[in-house]
Amino acid sequence: MSRIGNKVVVLPESVEVKMDGNDVTVKGPNGELTRAFSPDIKFNIDGNEVTFTRPNESQKMKTIHGTTRANFNNMVVGVSEGFQKSLELVGVGYRAQLQGTKLILNVGYSQPVELETPAGTTIEVPANNQIIIKGSNKELVGKVAAKIRSIRSPEPYKGKGIRYAGEQVRSKEGKTGK
């Protein structure tokens, strides 16, 4: 039994849902998101509550049921509250700056790395060693954060690199002399 799929999604007053076959559009104060869902899962909208039902008890339907509910809930939360990921730059001389919509990273390479901000996200640099990515699409925010982190992943010997805020980097012991 899918426990996630059976949970009810409560729609805030500022969120509006439109269904066109298996394409669902969720509109709110932070924007509009559209996604195509499986035609097997049925959406039941009752006032401000949305429930999901599956046609049978097969393993495939159970997984699609839970995934559909989770993705729909992420859309509702994204257009009402939004998502954000924070990154930290750790290392001597590592810094970030924002020029218009371009993020410029100095992370130990011979040239600074420049990244264009993708549509649907905003990037903030409150301090020169901190980056905050915000947006209404959870998947896109996570993908942008992972792309920035992959430019210089934290290394295990000194811990230098770009890491998520609060991420623990397991350090290894270096070489020892004779």
Short mmCIF file of N, CA and C in Angstrom, two decimals:
data_model
loop_
_atom_site.label_atom_id
_atom_site.label_comp_id
_atom_site.label_asym_id
_atom_site.label_seq_id
_atom_site.Cartn_x
_atom_site.Cartn_y
_atom_site.Cartn_z
N MET A 1 0.84 -1.18 0.00
CA MET A 1 0.00 0.00 0.00
C MET A 1 0.88 1.24 0.00
N SER A 2 0.63 2.16 -0.90
CA SER A 2 1.41 3.38 -0.97
C SER A 2 0.93 4.35 0.09
N ARG A 3 1.76 4.62 1.05
CA ARG A 3 1.36 5.54 2.11
C ARG A 3 1.41 6.99 1.63
N ILE A 4 2.41 7.30 0.81
CA ILE A 4 2.53 8.67 0.30
C ILE A 4 1.37 8.97 -0.65
N GLY A 5 1.04 8.04 -1.53
CA GLY A 5 0.00 8.26 -2.51
C GLY A 5 -1.38 8.45 -1.90
N ASN A 6 -1.60 7.90 -0.71
CA ASN A 6 -2.90 8.02 -0.07
C ASN A 6 -3.06 9.30 0.73
N LYS A 7 -1.99 10.05 0.92
CA LYS A 7 -2.09 11.32 1.66
C LYS A 7 -2.82 12.36 0.81
N VAL A 8 -3.54 13.23 1.49
CA VAL A 8 -4.31 14.28 0.83
C VAL A 8 -3.41 15.51 0.66
N VAL A 9 -3.46 16.15 -0.52
CA VAL A 9 -2.74 17.40 -0.74
C VAL A 9 -3.73 18.54 -0.52
N VAL A 10 -3.42 19.42 0.42
CA VAL A 10 -4.30 20.55 0.71
C VAL A 10 -3.79 21.75 -0.08
N LEU A 11 -4.68 22.34 -0.88
CA LEU A 11 -4.32 23.49 -1.71
C LEU A 11 -4.48 24.78 -0.92
N PRO A 12 -3.45 25.62 -0.86
CA PRO A 12 -3.61 26.95 -0.25
C PRO A 12 -4.60 27.78 -1.07
N GLU A 13 -5.12 28.82 -0.47
CA GLU A 13 -6.12 29.66 -1.14
C GLU A 13 -5.56 30.34 -2.38
N SER A 14 -4.28 30.64 -2.39
CA SER A 14 -3.68 31.37 -3.51
C SER A 14 -3.31 30.47 -4.69
N VAL A 15 -3.53 29.16 -4.58
CA VAL A 15 -3.13 28.22 -5.63
C VAL A 15 -4.35 27.76 -6.42
N GLU A 16 -4.17 27.71 -7.73
CA GLU A 16 -5.23 27.32 -8.66
C GLU A 16 -4.74 26.15 -9.51
N VAL A 17 -5.58 25.12 -9.67
CA VAL A 17 -5.21 23.92 -10.42
C VAL A 17 -6.12 23.79 -11.64
N LYS A 18 -5.50 23.55 -12.80
CA LYS A 18 -6.25 23.29 -14.04
C LYS A 18 -5.79 21.96 -14.60
N MET A 19 -6.75 21.15 -15.05
CA MET A 19 -6.42 19.84 -15.61
C MET A 19 -6.88 19.78 -17.05
N ASP A 20 -6.00 19.28 -17.93
CA ASP A 20 -6.32 19.09 -19.33
C ASP A 20 -5.87 17.68 -19.70
N GLY A 21 -6.74 16.71 -19.51
CA GLY A 21 -6.35 15.32 -19.71
C GLY A 21 -5.39 14.91 -18.60
N ASN A 22 -4.19 14.49 -18.98
CA ASN A 22 -3.20 14.17 -17.95
C ASN A 22 -2.15 15.27 -17.80
N ASP A 23 -2.37 16.45 -18.40
CA ASP A 23 -1.52 17.62 -18.17
C ASP A 23 -2.13 18.45 -17.06
N VAL A 24 -1.35 18.72 -16.03
CA VAL A 24 -1.83 19.48 -14.89
C VAL A 24 -1.04 20.77 -14.79
N THR A 25 -1.76 21.90 -14.64
CA THR A 25 -1.14 23.21 -14.48
C THR A 25 -1.49 23.74 -13.11
N VAL A 26 -0.47 24.13 -12.36
CA VAL A 26 -0.67 24.69 -11.02
C VAL A 26 -0.17 26.13 -11.07
N LYS A 27 -1.03 27.06 -10.67
CA LYS A 27 -0.71 28.49 -10.73
C LYS A 27 -0.79 29.08 -9.34
N GLY A 28 0.18 29.90 -8.99
CA GLY A 28 0.21 30.52 -7.68
C GLY A 28 1.00 31.81 -7.70
N PRO A 29 1.26 32.38 -6.52
CA PRO A 29 1.97 33.67 -6.45
C PRO A 29 3.42 33.60 -6.96
N ASN A 30 4.06 32.43 -6.92
CA ASN A 30 5.45 32.30 -7.36
C ASN A 30 5.58 31.84 -8.81
N GLY A 31 4.48 31.75 -9.54
CA GLY A 31 4.58 31.37 -10.94
C GLY A 31 3.60 30.27 -11.30
N GLU A 32 3.91 29.62 -12.41
CA GLU A 32 3.04 28.58 -12.96
C GLU A 32 3.89 27.39 -13.39
N LEU A 33 3.46 26.18 -13.01
CA LEU A 33 4.17 24.96 -13.38
C LEU A 33 3.21 24.01 -14.09
N THR A 34 3.68 23.36 -15.14
CA THR A 34 2.87 22.39 -15.89
C THR A 34 3.65 21.09 -15.97
N ARG A 35 2.93 19.98 -15.83
CA ARG A 35 3.57 18.67 -15.88
C ARG A 35 2.58 17.65 -16.40
N ALA A 36 3.06 16.70 -17.19
CA ALA A 36 2.22 15.61 -17.68
C ALA A 36 2.36 14.43 -16.72
N PHE A 37 1.23 13.94 -16.22
CA PHE A 37 1.21 12.81 -15.31
C PHE A 37 0.69 11.57 -16.02
N SER A 38 0.84 10.43 -15.38
CA SER A 38 0.36 9.16 -15.94
C SER A 38 -1.16 9.20 -16.04
N PRO A 39 -1.72 8.74 -17.17
CA PRO A 39 -3.18 8.74 -17.32
C PRO A 39 -3.86 7.69 -16.43
N ASP A 40 -3.08 6.77 -15.85
CA ASP A 40 -3.67 5.73 -15.01
C ASP A 40 -4.11 6.25 -13.64
N ILE A 41 -3.43 7.25 -13.11
CA ILE A 41 -3.75 7.79 -11.79
C ILE A 41 -4.82 8.86 -11.96
N LYS A 42 -5.87 8.76 -11.17
CA LYS A 42 -7.00 9.70 -11.24
C LYS A 42 -6.88 10.74 -10.13
N PHE A 43 -7.06 12.00 -10.50
CA PHE A 43 -7.05 13.12 -9.56
C PHE A 43 -8.49 13.39 -9.14
N ASN A 44 -8.73 13.54 -7.85
CA ASN A 44 -10.06 13.91 -7.34
C ASN A 44 -9.92 15.22 -6.59
N ILE A 45 -10.48 16.30 -7.13
CA ILE A 45 -10.40 17.61 -6.48
C ILE A 45 -11.72 17.86 -5.77
N ASP A 46 -11.66 18.01 -4.45
CA ASP A 46 -12.85 18.25 -3.64
C ASP A 46 -12.59 19.50 -2.80
N GLY A 47 -13.06 20.65 -3.28
CA GLY A 47 -12.80 21.91 -2.58
C GLY A 47 -11.33 22.27 -2.69
N ASN A 48 -10.66 22.29 -1.54
CA ASN A 48 -9.23 22.61 -1.56
C ASN A 48 -8.38 21.38 -1.25
N GLU A 49 -8.96 20.18 -1.39
CA GLU A 49 -8.22 18.95 -1.14
C GLU A 49 -8.13 18.13 -2.44
N VAL A 50 -6.95 17.56 -2.69
CA VAL A 50 -6.75 16.73 -3.86
C VAL A 50 -6.32 15.35 -3.38
N THR A 51 -7.01 14.31 -3.88
CA THR A 51 -6.65 12.93 -3.58
C THR A 51 -6.35 12.21 -4.88
N PHE A 52 -5.64 11.10 -4.77
CA PHE A 52 -5.21 10.34 -5.94
C PHE A 52 -5.64 8.89 -5.77
N THR A 53 -6.16 8.28 -6.85
CA THR A 53 -6.56 6.88 -6.81
C THR A 53 -5.89 6.13 -7.95
N ARG A 54 -5.57 4.86 -7.69
CA ARG A 54 -4.94 4.02 -8.70
C ARG A 54 -5.92 2.93 -9.13
N PRO A 55 -5.77 2.42 -10.36
CA PRO A 55 -6.74 1.45 -10.87
C PRO A 55 -6.60 0.05 -10.27
N ASN A 56 -5.39 -0.35 -9.88
CA ASN A 56 -5.20 -1.70 -9.32
C ASN A 56 -4.06 -1.68 -8.31
N GLU A 57 -3.77 -2.84 -7.75
CA GLU A 57 -2.77 -2.94 -6.68
C GLU A 57 -1.43 -3.48 -7.15
N SER A 58 -1.13 -3.37 -8.44
CA SER A 58 0.16 -3.87 -8.94
C SER A 58 1.30 -3.00 -8.40
N GLN A 59 2.48 -3.58 -8.36
CA GLN A 59 3.65 -2.85 -7.84
C GLN A 59 3.93 -1.59 -8.65
N LYS A 60 3.79 -1.67 -9.97
CA LYS A 60 4.04 -0.51 -10.82
C LYS A 60 3.06 0.62 -10.50
N MET A 61 1.78 0.28 -10.31
CA MET A 61 0.77 1.31 -10.01
C MET A 61 1.03 1.94 -8.65
N LYS A 62 1.49 1.14 -7.70
CA LYS A 62 1.78 1.68 -6.37
C LYS A 62 2.91 2.70 -6.43
N THR A 63 3.96 2.41 -7.23
CA THR A 63 5.08 3.35 -7.32
C THR A 63 4.67 4.62 -8.07
N ILE A 64 3.89 4.46 -9.15
CA ILE A 64 3.43 5.64 -9.89
C ILE A 64 2.50 6.48 -9.02
N HIS A 65 1.69 5.82 -8.20
CA HIS A 65 0.75 6.50 -7.31
C HIS A 65 1.48 7.44 -6.35
N GLY A 66 2.49 6.91 -5.66
CA GLY A 66 3.25 7.72 -4.71
C GLY A 66 4.04 8.83 -5.39
N THR A 67 4.63 8.51 -6.55
CA THR A 67 5.42 9.50 -7.27
C THR A 67 4.55 10.64 -7.79
N THR A 68 3.37 10.31 -8.29
CA THR A 68 2.45 11.32 -8.80
C THR A 68 2.05 12.28 -7.68
N ARG A 69 1.70 11.72 -6.54
CA ARG A 69 1.29 12.57 -5.41
C ARG A 69 2.44 13.46 -4.95
N ALA A 70 3.66 12.91 -4.86
CA ALA A 70 4.82 13.69 -4.42
C ALA A 70 5.14 14.80 -5.41
N ASN A 71 5.11 14.50 -6.72
CA ASN A 71 5.39 15.52 -7.73
C ASN A 71 4.33 16.62 -7.72
N PHE A 72 3.06 16.25 -7.56
CA PHE A 72 1.99 17.25 -7.51
C PHE A 72 2.15 18.13 -6.27
N ASN A 73 2.47 17.52 -5.13
CA ASN A 73 2.67 18.29 -3.90
C ASN A 73 3.85 19.25 -4.05
N ASN A 74 4.93 18.82 -4.71
CA ASN A 74 6.08 19.70 -4.94
C ASN A 74 5.69 20.89 -5.82
N MET A 75 4.80 20.65 -6.79
CA MET A 75 4.33 21.76 -7.64
C MET A 75 3.54 22.77 -6.81
N VAL A 76 2.66 22.28 -5.93
CA VAL A 76 1.84 23.16 -5.09
C VAL A 76 2.72 23.96 -4.14
N VAL A 77 3.66 23.30 -3.48
CA VAL A 77 4.57 24.00 -2.56
C VAL A 77 5.44 24.99 -3.32
N GLY A 78 5.89 24.63 -4.51
CA GLY A 78 6.76 25.50 -5.30
C GLY A 78 6.09 26.79 -5.71
N VAL A 79 4.83 26.74 -6.18
CA VAL A 79 4.16 27.96 -6.62
C VAL A 79 3.62 28.77 -5.45
N SER A 80 3.51 28.18 -4.26
CA SER A 80 3.02 28.94 -3.12
C SER A 80 4.16 29.47 -2.25
N GLU A 81 5.15 28.62 -1.93
CA GLU A 81 6.25 29.05 -1.06
C GLU A 81 7.58 29.15 -1.79
N GLY A 82 7.85 28.21 -2.69
CA GLY A 82 9.12 28.18 -3.41
C GLY A 82 10.13 27.29 -2.71
N PHE A 83 11.20 26.98 -3.41
CA PHE A 83 12.27 26.14 -2.87
C PHE A 83 13.58 26.90 -2.94
N GLN A 84 14.52 26.51 -2.07
CA GLN A 84 15.85 27.13 -2.13
C GLN A 84 16.90 26.13 -1.67
N LYS A 85 18.09 26.27 -2.24
CA LYS A 85 19.25 25.49 -1.86
C LYS A 85 20.38 26.47 -1.58
N SER A 86 21.14 26.20 -0.54
CA SER A 86 22.27 27.06 -0.19
C SER A 86 23.57 26.29 -0.39
N LEU A 87 24.56 26.98 -0.95
CA LEU A 87 25.88 26.40 -1.17
C LEU A 87 26.92 27.24 -0.45
N GLU A 88 27.99 26.60 -0.01
CA GLU A 88 29.10 27.30 0.64
C GLU A 88 30.38 27.03 -0.15
N LEU A 89 31.22 28.05 -0.25
CA LEU A 89 32.53 27.89 -0.88
C LEU A 89 33.56 27.85 0.23
N VAL A 90 34.32 26.76 0.29
CA VAL A 90 35.33 26.59 1.34
C VAL A 90 36.68 26.47 0.66
N GLY A 91 37.59 27.36 0.99
CA GLY A 91 38.93 27.33 0.43
C GLY A 91 39.50 28.73 0.38
N VAL A 92 40.81 28.83 0.47
CA VAL A 92 41.47 30.13 0.44
C VAL A 92 41.33 30.73 -0.95
N GLY A 93 40.76 31.91 -1.04
CA GLY A 93 40.60 32.59 -2.32
C GLY A 93 39.37 32.16 -3.11
N TYR A 94 38.59 31.22 -2.58
CA TYR A 94 37.37 30.80 -3.27
C TYR A 94 36.30 31.84 -3.02
N ARG A 95 35.71 32.35 -4.11
CA ARG A 95 34.66 33.35 -3.94
C ARG A 95 33.71 33.33 -5.13
N ALA A 96 32.52 33.86 -4.89
CA ALA A 96 31.50 33.93 -5.93
C ALA A 96 31.01 35.37 -6.02
N GLN A 97 30.61 35.77 -7.21
CA GLN A 97 30.01 37.08 -7.39
C GLN A 97 28.99 37.00 -8.51
N LEU A 98 28.05 37.92 -8.47
CA LEU A 98 26.97 37.94 -9.43
C LEU A 98 27.08 39.20 -10.26
N GLN A 99 27.12 39.04 -11.59
CA GLN A 99 27.13 40.19 -12.50
C GLN A 99 25.91 40.06 -13.39
N GLY A 100 24.86 40.80 -13.07
CA GLY A 100 23.61 40.68 -13.80
C GLY A 100 23.00 39.32 -13.51
N THR A 101 22.85 38.50 -14.55
CA THR A 101 22.33 37.14 -14.35
C THR A 101 23.44 36.10 -14.45
N LYS A 102 24.68 36.54 -14.47
CA LYS A 102 25.82 35.63 -14.62
C LYS A 102 26.51 35.43 -13.27
N LEU A 103 26.70 34.16 -12.90
CA LEU A 103 27.41 33.81 -11.68
C LEU A 103 28.87 33.55 -12.04
N ILE A 104 29.78 34.24 -11.36
CA ILE A 104 31.21 34.08 -11.63
C ILE A 104 31.86 33.46 -10.39
N LEU A 105 32.51 32.31 -10.60
CA LEU A 105 33.13 31.57 -9.50
C LEU A 105 34.64 31.55 -9.67
N ASN A 106 35.35 31.92 -8.63
CA ASN A 106 36.81 31.77 -8.57
C ASN A 106 37.06 30.65 -7.57
N VAL A 107 37.35 29.45 -8.09
CA VAL A 107 37.49 28.29 -7.22
C VAL A 107 38.77 27.52 -7.49
N GLY A 108 39.86 28.23 -7.73
CA GLY A 108 41.15 27.58 -7.86
C GLY A 108 41.57 27.21 -9.27
N TYR A 109 40.77 27.51 -10.26
CA TYR A 109 41.17 27.26 -11.64
C TYR A 109 41.90 28.49 -12.16
N SER A 110 42.60 28.36 -13.29
CA SER A 110 43.36 29.47 -13.83
C SER A 110 42.44 30.60 -14.32
N GLN A 111 41.23 30.26 -14.74
CA GLN A 111 40.26 31.26 -15.19
C GLN A 111 39.00 31.17 -14.33
N PRO A 112 38.29 32.27 -14.12
CA PRO A 112 37.02 32.18 -13.39
C PRO A 112 35.99 31.40 -14.22
N VAL A 113 35.11 30.69 -13.52
CA VAL A 113 34.06 29.91 -14.18
C VAL A 113 32.80 30.77 -14.21
N GLU A 114 32.21 30.92 -15.39
CA GLU A 114 31.00 31.73 -15.53
C GLU A 114 29.82 30.83 -15.86
N LEU A 115 28.71 31.06 -15.15
CA LEU A 115 27.47 30.31 -15.38
C LEU A 115 26.33 31.28 -15.58
N GLU A 116 25.51 31.01 -16.57
CA GLU A 116 24.31 31.81 -16.82
C GLU A 116 23.19 31.26 -15.94
N THR A 117 22.39 32.15 -15.31
CA THR A 117 21.28 31.71 -14.48
C THR A 117 20.17 31.14 -15.36
N PRO A 118 19.76 29.88 -15.15
CA PRO A 118 18.70 29.29 -15.97
C PRO A 118 17.35 29.97 -15.71
N ALA A 119 16.49 29.96 -16.72
CA ALA A 119 15.15 30.53 -16.56
C ALA A 119 14.40 29.73 -15.51
N GLY A 120 13.66 30.42 -14.67
CA GLY A 120 12.90 29.76 -13.62
C GLY A 120 13.61 29.73 -12.29
N THR A 121 14.85 30.18 -12.25
CA THR A 121 15.59 30.22 -10.98
C THR A 121 16.20 31.60 -10.80
N THR A 122 16.47 31.93 -9.55
CA THR A 122 17.23 33.14 -9.23
C THR A 122 18.39 32.74 -8.34
N ILE A 123 19.50 33.40 -8.54
CA ILE A 123 20.69 33.12 -7.75
C ILE A 123 21.05 34.38 -6.98
N GLU A 124 21.30 34.20 -5.68
CA GLU A 124 21.72 35.31 -4.82
C GLU A 124 23.09 34.98 -4.23
N VAL A 125 23.90 36.03 -4.03
CA VAL A 125 25.20 35.86 -3.40
C VAL A 125 25.27 36.84 -2.23
N PRO A 126 24.76 36.43 -1.04
CA PRO A 126 24.75 37.34 0.11
C PRO A 126 26.15 37.64 0.65
N ALA A 127 27.06 36.68 0.55
CA ALA A 127 28.45 36.86 0.93
C ALA A 127 29.29 36.24 -0.18
N ASN A 128 30.58 36.60 -0.24
CA ASN A 128 31.38 36.10 -1.36
C ASN A 128 31.70 34.61 -1.25
N ASN A 129 31.32 33.96 -0.15
CA ASN A 129 31.52 32.51 -0.05
C ASN A 129 30.20 31.77 0.15
N GLN A 130 29.10 32.39 -0.27
CA GLN A 130 27.78 31.80 -0.09
C GLN A 130 26.94 32.02 -1.35
N ILE A 131 26.21 30.99 -1.78
CA ILE A 131 25.33 31.09 -2.95
C ILE A 131 23.97 30.52 -2.55
N ILE A 132 22.90 31.22 -2.91
CA ILE A 132 21.55 30.74 -2.65
C ILE A 132 20.81 30.67 -3.99
N ILE A 133 20.25 29.49 -4.28
CA ILE A 133 19.48 29.28 -5.51
C ILE A 133 18.02 29.15 -5.10
N LYS A 134 17.14 29.94 -5.73
CA LYS A 134 15.71 29.92 -5.41
C LYS A 134 14.91 29.70 -6.68
N GLY A 135 13.75 29.07 -6.52
CA GLY A 135 12.86 28.86 -7.65
C GLY A 135 11.61 28.12 -7.23
N SER A 136 10.66 28.00 -8.15
CA SER A 136 9.41 27.31 -7.84
C SER A 136 9.45 25.84 -8.24
N ASN A 137 10.39 25.44 -9.09
CA ASN A 137 10.50 24.05 -9.55
C ASN A 137 11.60 23.36 -8.74
N LYS A 138 11.21 22.44 -7.87
CA LYS A 138 12.16 21.76 -6.99
C LYS A 138 13.24 21.01 -7.78
N GLU A 139 12.83 20.36 -8.86
CA GLU A 139 13.76 19.60 -9.68
C GLU A 139 14.82 20.51 -10.30
N LEU A 140 14.40 21.66 -10.82
CA LEU A 140 15.32 22.59 -11.47
C LEU A 140 16.27 23.22 -10.46
N VAL A 141 15.76 23.59 -9.27
CA VAL A 141 16.61 24.18 -8.23
C VAL A 141 17.69 23.19 -7.82
N GLY A 142 17.32 21.93 -7.63
CA GLY A 142 18.29 20.91 -7.25
C GLY A 142 19.31 20.65 -8.34
N LYS A 143 18.86 20.68 -9.59
CA LYS A 143 19.76 20.43 -10.72
C LYS A 143 20.79 21.56 -10.85
N VAL A 144 20.34 22.82 -10.68
CA VAL A 144 21.26 23.96 -10.76
C VAL A 144 22.27 23.91 -9.62
N ALA A 145 21.80 23.58 -8.40
CA ALA A 145 22.70 23.48 -7.25
C ALA A 145 23.73 22.37 -7.47
N ALA A 146 23.31 21.24 -8.00
CA ALA A 146 24.23 20.13 -8.26
C ALA A 146 25.25 20.50 -9.33
N LYS A 147 24.81 21.26 -10.35
CA LYS A 147 25.73 21.67 -11.41
C LYS A 147 26.80 22.62 -10.86
N ILE A 148 26.38 23.56 -10.01
CA ILE A 148 27.36 24.49 -9.41
C ILE A 148 28.32 23.72 -8.51
N ARG A 149 27.80 22.78 -7.71
CA ARG A 149 28.63 22.01 -6.80
C ARG A 149 29.63 21.16 -7.58
N SER A 150 29.24 20.66 -8.77
CA SER A 150 30.12 19.78 -9.53
C SER A 150 31.31 20.52 -10.15
N ILE A 151 31.27 21.85 -10.17
CA ILE A 151 32.39 22.62 -10.70
C ILE A 151 33.64 22.39 -9.86
N ARG A 152 33.46 22.33 -8.54
CA ARG A 152 34.58 22.02 -7.64
C ARG A 152 34.00 21.30 -6.43
N SER A 153 33.83 19.99 -6.54
CA SER A 153 33.28 19.20 -5.44
C SER A 153 34.24 19.22 -4.26
N PRO A 154 33.73 19.10 -3.04
CA PRO A 154 34.63 19.11 -1.88
C PRO A 154 35.57 17.90 -1.91
N GLU A 155 36.85 18.15 -1.70
CA GLU A 155 37.81 17.06 -1.71
C GLU A 155 38.04 16.58 -0.28
N PRO A 156 38.35 15.29 -0.10
CA PRO A 156 38.35 14.71 1.25
C PRO A 156 39.59 14.98 2.10
N TYR A 157 40.63 15.59 1.55
CA TYR A 157 41.85 15.77 2.33
C TYR A 157 41.89 17.10 3.07
N LYS A 158 41.53 18.17 2.43
CA LYS A 158 41.49 19.47 3.09
C LYS A 158 40.08 20.02 3.20
N GLY A 159 39.12 19.42 2.49
CA GLY A 159 37.73 19.85 2.55
C GLY A 159 37.42 21.05 1.68
N LYS A 160 38.35 21.42 0.79
CA LYS A 160 38.12 22.58 -0.06
C LYS A 160 37.14 22.23 -1.16
N GLY A 161 36.34 23.23 -1.57
CA GLY A 161 35.41 23.02 -2.67
C GLY A 161 34.08 23.69 -2.40
N ILE A 162 33.11 23.38 -3.25
CA ILE A 162 31.75 23.92 -3.10
C ILE A 162 30.90 22.82 -2.51
N ARG A 163 30.22 23.12 -1.40
CA ARG A 163 29.38 22.13 -0.74
C ARG A 163 28.03 22.72 -0.39
N TYR A 164 27.06 21.83 -0.17
CA TYR A 164 25.75 22.29 0.29
C TYR A 164 25.90 22.82 1.71
N ALA A 165 25.06 23.77 2.10
CA ALA A 165 25.11 24.31 3.45
C ALA A 165 24.80 23.20 4.44
N GLY A 166 25.68 23.02 5.41
CA GLY A 166 25.48 21.98 6.42
C GLY A 166 25.99 20.61 6.02
N GLU A 167 26.52 20.45 4.81
CA GLU A 167 27.02 19.15 4.35
C GLU A 167 28.29 18.79 5.12
N GLN A 168 28.35 17.56 5.59
CA GLN A 168 29.53 17.07 6.28
C GLN A 168 30.42 16.35 5.26
N VAL A 169 31.67 16.77 5.16
CA VAL A 169 32.60 16.14 4.25
C VAL A 169 33.52 15.24 5.08
N ARG A 170 33.49 13.95 4.78
CA ARG A 170 34.35 13.02 5.51
C ARG A 170 35.77 13.22 5.05
N SER A 171 36.64 13.52 6.00
CA SER A 171 38.03 13.78 5.62
C SER A 171 38.84 12.49 5.77
N LYS A 172 39.80 12.35 4.88
CA LYS A 172 40.69 11.20 4.89
C LYS A 172 42.02 11.61 5.50
N GLU A 173 42.73 10.63 6.00
CA GLU A 173 44.05 10.90 6.54
C GLU A 173 45.03 10.96 5.38
N GLY A 174 45.94 11.92 5.41
CA GLY A 174 46.93 12.04 4.35
C GLY A 174 48.03 11.02 4.48
N LYS A 175 48.99 11.11 3.58
CA LYS A 175 50.12 10.19 3.62
C LYS A 175 50.97 10.50 4.85
N THR A 176 51.55 9.45 5.40
CA THR A 176 52.43 9.64 6.55
C THR A 176 53.86 9.27 6.14
N GLY A 177 54.80 9.89 6.80
CA GLY A 177 56.21 9.61 6.51
C GLY A 177 56.64 8.27 7.09
N LYS A 178 57.87 7.89 6.79
CA LYS A 178 58.38 6.60 7.29
C LYS A 178 58.60 6.62 8.73
#
